[in-house]
Amino acid sequence: MGLKERLQGDLTEAIRGRDEVTSGTIRMVLTAITNEEVSGKTARQLSDAEIVTVLSREAKKRREAAEAYDLGARLDKAALERSEGEVIAKYLPVQLSDAELQQMIKDAIAETGTVGPAGMGQVMKVLSPKIAGKADGGIVSAAVKAALSN
């Protein structure tokens, strides 16, 4: 069973269980997936890896919105965004720990043989497919920049 089918099945269960947060979040995610499928010149079916990319983007939106609501002292809205993020996280791969990420960065630097900040693009090119959906791109970018600066 693919990821999209799993989402659709879980949506049915959430509706039956009257879980409004889960059903609403899965509906939003499925809409984002459908929008991605029909964007461009021809409609296509997304692979599970592409769906993980969409899920990661949606999770990031929820994190950023929760932070914005926190700054605006809208704690009720921030809590809702966080709970939606938790629903999305169930469908994402397990996130990398800091130690695992640092080791992957060291391996990528060794593989490319780059030295200094100028080689960041090469390191990210090697690293990106390995970490897709498992770590936030901004965090990875900052960690690579710090590793290359040393």
PDB file of C-alpha atoms in Angstrom, residues 2-150:
ATOM      1  CA  GLY A   2       1.392   3.364  -1.011  1.00  0.00           C
ATOM      2  CA  LEU A   3       1.593   6.408   1.193  1.00  0.00           C
ATOM      3  CA  LYS A   4      -1.331   8.144  -0.510  1.00  0.00           C
ATOM      4  CA  GLU A   5      -3.570   5.102  -0.036  1.00  0.00           C
ATOM      5  CA  ARG A   6      -2.528   4.951   3.628  1.00  0.00           C
ATOM      6  CA  LEU A   7      -3.467   8.620   4.031  1.00  0.00           C
ATOM      7  CA  GLN A   8      -6.850   8.023   2.393  1.00  0.00           C
ATOM      8  CA  GLY A   9      -7.530   5.016   4.630  1.00  0.00           C
ATOM      9  CA  ASP A  10      -6.537   6.963   7.736  1.00  0.00           C
ATOM     10  CA  LEU A  11      -8.797   9.822   6.645  1.00  0.00           C
ATOM     11  CA  THR A  12     -11.754   7.431   6.543  1.00  0.00           C
ATOM     12  CA  GLU A  13     -10.892   6.152  10.030  1.00  0.00           C
ATOM     13  CA  ALA A  14     -10.517   9.703  11.398  1.00  0.00           C
ATOM     14  CA  ILE A  15     -13.890  10.699   9.959  1.00  0.00           C
ATOM     15  CA  ARG A  16     -15.527   7.615  11.463  1.00  0.00           C
ATOM     16  CA  GLY A  17     -13.865   8.343  14.807  1.00  0.00           C
ATOM     17  CA  ARG A  18     -14.936  12.011  14.611  1.00  0.00           C
ATOM     18  CA  ASP A  19     -11.314  13.149  15.049  1.00  0.00           C
ATOM     19  CA  GLU A  20     -11.586  16.623  13.560  1.00  0.00           C
ATOM     20  CA  VAL A  21      -7.918  17.602  13.845  1.00  0.00           C
ATOM     21  CA  THR A  22      -6.664  14.423  12.171  1.00  0.00           C
ATOM     22  CA  SER A  23      -9.326  14.407   9.451  1.00  0.00           C
ATOM     23  CA  GLY A  24      -8.824  18.105   8.688  1.00  0.00           C
ATOM     24  CA  THR A  25      -5.051  17.741   8.578  1.00  0.00           C
ATOM     25  CA  ILE A  26      -5.140  14.683   6.320  1.00  0.00           C
ATOM     26  CA  ARG A  27      -7.608  16.466   4.023  1.00  0.00           C
ATOM     27  CA  MET A  28      -5.207  19.415   3.738  1.00  0.00           C
ATOM     28  CA  VAL A  29      -2.289  17.091   3.032  1.00  0.00           C
ATOM     29  CA  LEU A  30      -4.221  15.131   0.398  1.00  0.00           C
ATOM     30  CA  THR A  31      -5.220  18.425  -1.233  1.00  0.00           C
ATOM     31  CA  ALA A  32      -1.562  19.496  -1.336  1.00  0.00           C
ATOM     32  CA  ILE A  33      -0.632  16.129  -2.893  1.00  0.00           C
ATOM     33  CA  THR A  34      -3.403  16.444  -5.494  1.00  0.00           C
ATOM     34  CA  ASN A  35      -2.337  20.016  -6.312  1.00  0.00           C
ATOM     35  CA  GLU A  36       1.216  18.787  -6.834  1.00  0.00           C
ATOM     36  CA  GLU A  37      -0.032  15.963  -9.070  1.00  0.00           C
ATOM     37  CA  VAL A  38      -1.995  18.266 -11.359  1.00  0.00           C
ATOM     38  CA  SER A  39       0.542  21.090 -11.466  1.00  0.00           C
ATOM     39  CA  GLY A  40       2.523  21.369 -14.650  1.00  0.00           C
ATOM     40  CA  LYS A  41       1.476  20.539 -18.170  1.00  0.00           C
ATOM     41  CA  THR A  42       0.273  16.981 -17.536  1.00  0.00           C
ATOM     42  CA  ALA A  43      -1.261  15.286 -14.516  1.00  0.00           C
ATOM     43  CA  ARG A  44       0.823  12.523 -12.959  1.00  0.00           C
ATOM     44  CA  GLN A  45       0.889  10.173 -10.001  1.00  0.00           C
ATOM     45  CA  LEU A  46       3.399  11.135  -7.288  1.00  0.00           C
ATOM     46  CA  SER A  47       5.831   8.545  -5.985  1.00  0.00           C
ATOM     47  CA  ASP A  48       6.099   7.941  -2.244  1.00  0.00           C
ATOM     48  CA  ALA A  49       9.366   9.924  -2.201  1.00  0.00           C
ATOM     49  CA  GLU A  50       7.624  12.891  -3.824  1.00  0.00           C
ATOM     50  CA  ILE A  51       4.753  12.585  -1.339  1.00  0.00           C
ATOM     51  CA  VAL A  52       7.293  12.685   1.513  1.00  0.00           C
ATOM     52  CA  THR A  53       8.603  15.945   0.030  1.00  0.00           C
ATOM     53  CA  VAL A  54       5.073  17.394   0.038  1.00  0.00           C
ATOM     54  CA  LEU A  55       4.538  16.169   3.614  1.00  0.00           C
ATOM     55  CA  SER A  56       7.832  17.745   4.701  1.00  0.00           C
ATOM     56  CA  ARG A  57       6.795  21.052   3.163  1.00  0.00           C
ATOM     57  CA  GLU A  58       3.413  20.899   4.937  1.00  0.00           C
ATOM     58  CA  ALA A  59       5.074  20.035   8.270  1.00  0.00           C
ATOM     59  CA  LYS A  60       7.422  22.989   7.872  1.00  0.00           C
ATOM     60  CA  LYS A  61       4.438  25.297   7.242  1.00  0.00           C
ATOM     61  CA  ARG A  62       2.871  24.087  10.498  1.00  0.00           C
ATOM     62  CA  ARG A  63       6.099  24.672  12.479  1.00  0.00           C
ATOM     63  CA  GLU A  64       6.494  28.184  11.089  1.00  0.00           C
ATOM     64  CA  ALA A  65       2.837  29.029  11.687  1.00  0.00           C
ATOM     65  CA  ALA A  66       3.052  27.786  15.288  1.00  0.00           C
ATOM     66  CA  GLU A  67       6.103  29.986  15.882  1.00  0.00           C
ATOM     67  CA  ALA A  68       4.308  32.985  14.383  1.00  0.00           C
ATOM     68  CA  TYR A  69       1.253  32.382  16.562  1.00  0.00           C
ATOM     69  CA  ASP A  70       3.515  32.082  19.627  1.00  0.00           C
ATOM     70  CA  LEU A  71       5.018  35.491  18.831  1.00  0.00           C
ATOM     71  CA  GLY A  72       1.535  36.925  18.450  1.00  0.00           C
ATOM     72  CA  ALA A  73       0.436  35.395  21.775  1.00  0.00           C
ATOM     73  CA  ARG A  74      -2.177  33.222  20.039  1.00  0.00           C
ATOM     74  CA  LEU A  75      -1.425  30.079  22.035  1.00  0.00           C
ATOM     75  CA  ASP A  76      -4.659  28.331  21.015  1.00  0.00           C
ATOM     76  CA  LYS A  77      -3.789  28.658  17.317  1.00  0.00           C
ATOM     77  CA  ALA A  78      -0.165  27.641  17.982  1.00  0.00           C
ATOM     78  CA  ALA A  79      -1.365  24.483  19.755  1.00  0.00           C
ATOM     79  CA  LEU A  80      -3.621  23.619  16.793  1.00  0.00           C
ATOM     80  CA  GLU A  81      -0.738  24.065  14.331  1.00  0.00           C
ATOM     81  CA  ARG A  82       1.492  21.852  16.502  1.00  0.00           C
ATOM     82  CA  SER A  83      -1.150  19.125  16.711  1.00  0.00           C
ATOM     83  CA  GLU A  84      -1.520  19.227  12.914  1.00  0.00           C
ATOM     84  CA  GLY A  85       2.261  18.938  12.650  1.00  0.00           C
ATOM     85  CA  GLU A  86       2.168  15.855  14.877  1.00  0.00           C
ATOM     86  CA  VAL A  87      -0.415  14.231  12.584  1.00  0.00           C
ATOM     87  CA  ILE A  88       1.791  14.913   9.542  1.00  0.00           C
ATOM     88  CA  ALA A  89       4.886  13.626  11.369  1.00  0.00           C
ATOM     89  CA  LYS A  90       3.283  10.158  11.597  1.00  0.00           C
ATOM     90  CA  TYR A  91       3.692   9.830   7.831  1.00  0.00           C
ATOM     91  CA  LEU A  92       7.249  11.170   7.594  1.00  0.00           C
ATOM     92  CA  PRO A  93      10.389   9.058   7.957  1.00  0.00           C
ATOM     93  CA  VAL A  94      12.025   9.086  11.384  1.00  0.00           C
ATOM     94  CA  GLN A  95      13.982  12.326  11.779  1.00  0.00           C
ATOM     95  CA  LEU A  96      17.768  12.104  12.019  1.00  0.00           C
ATOM     96  CA  SER A  97      19.422  12.749  15.358  1.00  0.00           C
ATOM     97  CA  ASP A  98      22.101  15.445  15.586  1.00  0.00           C
ATOM     98  CA  ALA A  99      24.832  12.790  15.832  1.00  0.00           C
ATOM     99  CA  GLU A 100      23.552  10.931  12.752  1.00  0.00           C
ATOM    100  CA  LEU A 101      23.314  14.193  10.803  1.00  0.00           C
ATOM    101  CA  GLN A 102      26.845  15.237  11.782  1.00  0.00           C
ATOM    102  CA  GLN A 103      28.190  11.836  10.717  1.00  0.00           C
ATOM    103  CA  MET A 104      26.410  12.049   7.355  1.00  0.00           C
ATOM    104  CA  ILE A 105      27.860  15.541   6.834  1.00  0.00           C
ATOM    105  CA  LYS A 106      31.384  14.300   7.636  1.00  0.00           C
ATOM    106  CA  ASP A 107      30.935  11.401   5.212  1.00  0.00           C
ATOM    107  CA  ALA A 108      29.658  13.730   2.461  1.00  0.00           C
ATOM    108  CA  ILE A 109      32.574  16.121   2.980  1.00  0.00           C
ATOM    109  CA  ALA A 110      35.020  13.208   2.787  1.00  0.00           C
ATOM    110  CA  GLU A 111      33.269  11.819  -0.307  1.00  0.00           C
ATOM    111  CA  THR A 112      33.433  15.119  -2.175  1.00  0.00           C
ATOM    112  CA  GLY A 113      36.858  16.104  -0.844  1.00  0.00           C
ATOM    113  CA  THR A 114      35.761  19.722  -0.440  1.00  0.00           C
ATOM    114  CA  VAL A 115      37.469  22.207   1.831  1.00  0.00           C
ATOM    115  CA  GLY A 116      36.000  25.536   2.897  1.00  0.00           C
ATOM    116  CA  PRO A 117      32.618  27.166   2.391  1.00  0.00           C
ATOM    117  CA  ALA A 118      32.999  27.239  -1.402  1.00  0.00           C
ATOM    118  CA  GLY A 119      32.294  23.485  -1.538  1.00  0.00           C
ATOM    119  CA  MET A 120      28.912  23.730   0.176  1.00  0.00           C
ATOM    120  CA  GLY A 121      26.965  23.124  -3.042  1.00  0.00           C
ATOM    121  CA  GLN A 122      28.857  19.911  -3.765  1.00  0.00           C
ATOM    122  CA  VAL A 123      28.314  18.597  -0.237  1.00  0.00           C
ATOM    123  CA  MET A 124      24.601  19.465  -0.305  1.00  0.00           C
ATOM    124  CA  LYS A 125      24.229  17.760  -3.691  1.00  0.00           C
ATOM    125  CA  VAL A 126      25.575  14.509  -2.219  1.00  0.00           C
ATOM    126  CA  LEU A 127      23.724  14.889   1.083  1.00  0.00           C
ATOM    127  CA  SER A 128      20.261  15.946  -0.098  1.00  0.00           C
ATOM    128  CA  PRO A 129      19.065  12.590  -1.502  1.00  0.00           C
ATOM    129  CA  LYS A 130      20.229  10.784   1.643  1.00  0.00           C
ATOM    130  CA  ILE A 131      18.380  13.051   4.061  1.00  0.00           C
ATOM    131  CA  ALA A 132      15.211  13.750   2.065  1.00  0.00           C
ATOM    132  CA  GLY A 133      12.332  13.979   4.519  1.00  0.00           C
ATOM    133  CA  LYS A 134      14.536  13.017   7.458  1.00  0.00           C
ATOM    134  CA  ALA A 135      15.809  16.475   8.406  1.00  0.00           C
ATOM    135  CA  ASP A 136      14.859  20.102   7.818  1.00  0.00           C
ATOM    136  CA  GLY A 137      16.832  21.593   4.925  1.00  0.00           C
ATOM    137  CA  GLY A 138      17.614  24.807   6.791  1.00  0.00           C
ATOM    138  CA  ILE A 139      19.114  22.920   9.710  1.00  0.00           C
ATOM    139  CA  VAL A 140      21.162  20.724   7.367  1.00  0.00           C
ATOM    140  CA  SER A 141      22.386  23.741   5.421  1.00  0.00           C
ATOM    141  CA  ALA A 142      23.488  25.524   8.594  1.00  0.00           C
ATOM    142  CA  ALA A 143      25.245  22.374   9.866  1.00  0.00           C
ATOM    143  CA  VAL A 144      27.102  21.896   6.570  1.00  0.00           C
ATOM    144  CA  LYS A 145      28.138  25.560   6.540  1.00  0.00           C
ATOM    145  CA  ALA A 146      29.456  25.249  10.109  1.00  0.00           C
ATOM    146  CA  ALA A 147      31.313  22.024   9.307  1.00  0.00           C
ATOM    147  CA  LEU A 148      32.964  23.541   6.235  1.00  0.00           C
ATOM    148  CA  SER A 149      33.936  26.710   8.114  1.00  0.00           C
ATOM    149  CA  ASN A 150      36.014  24.760  10.645  1.00  0.00           C
TER     150      ASN A 150
END
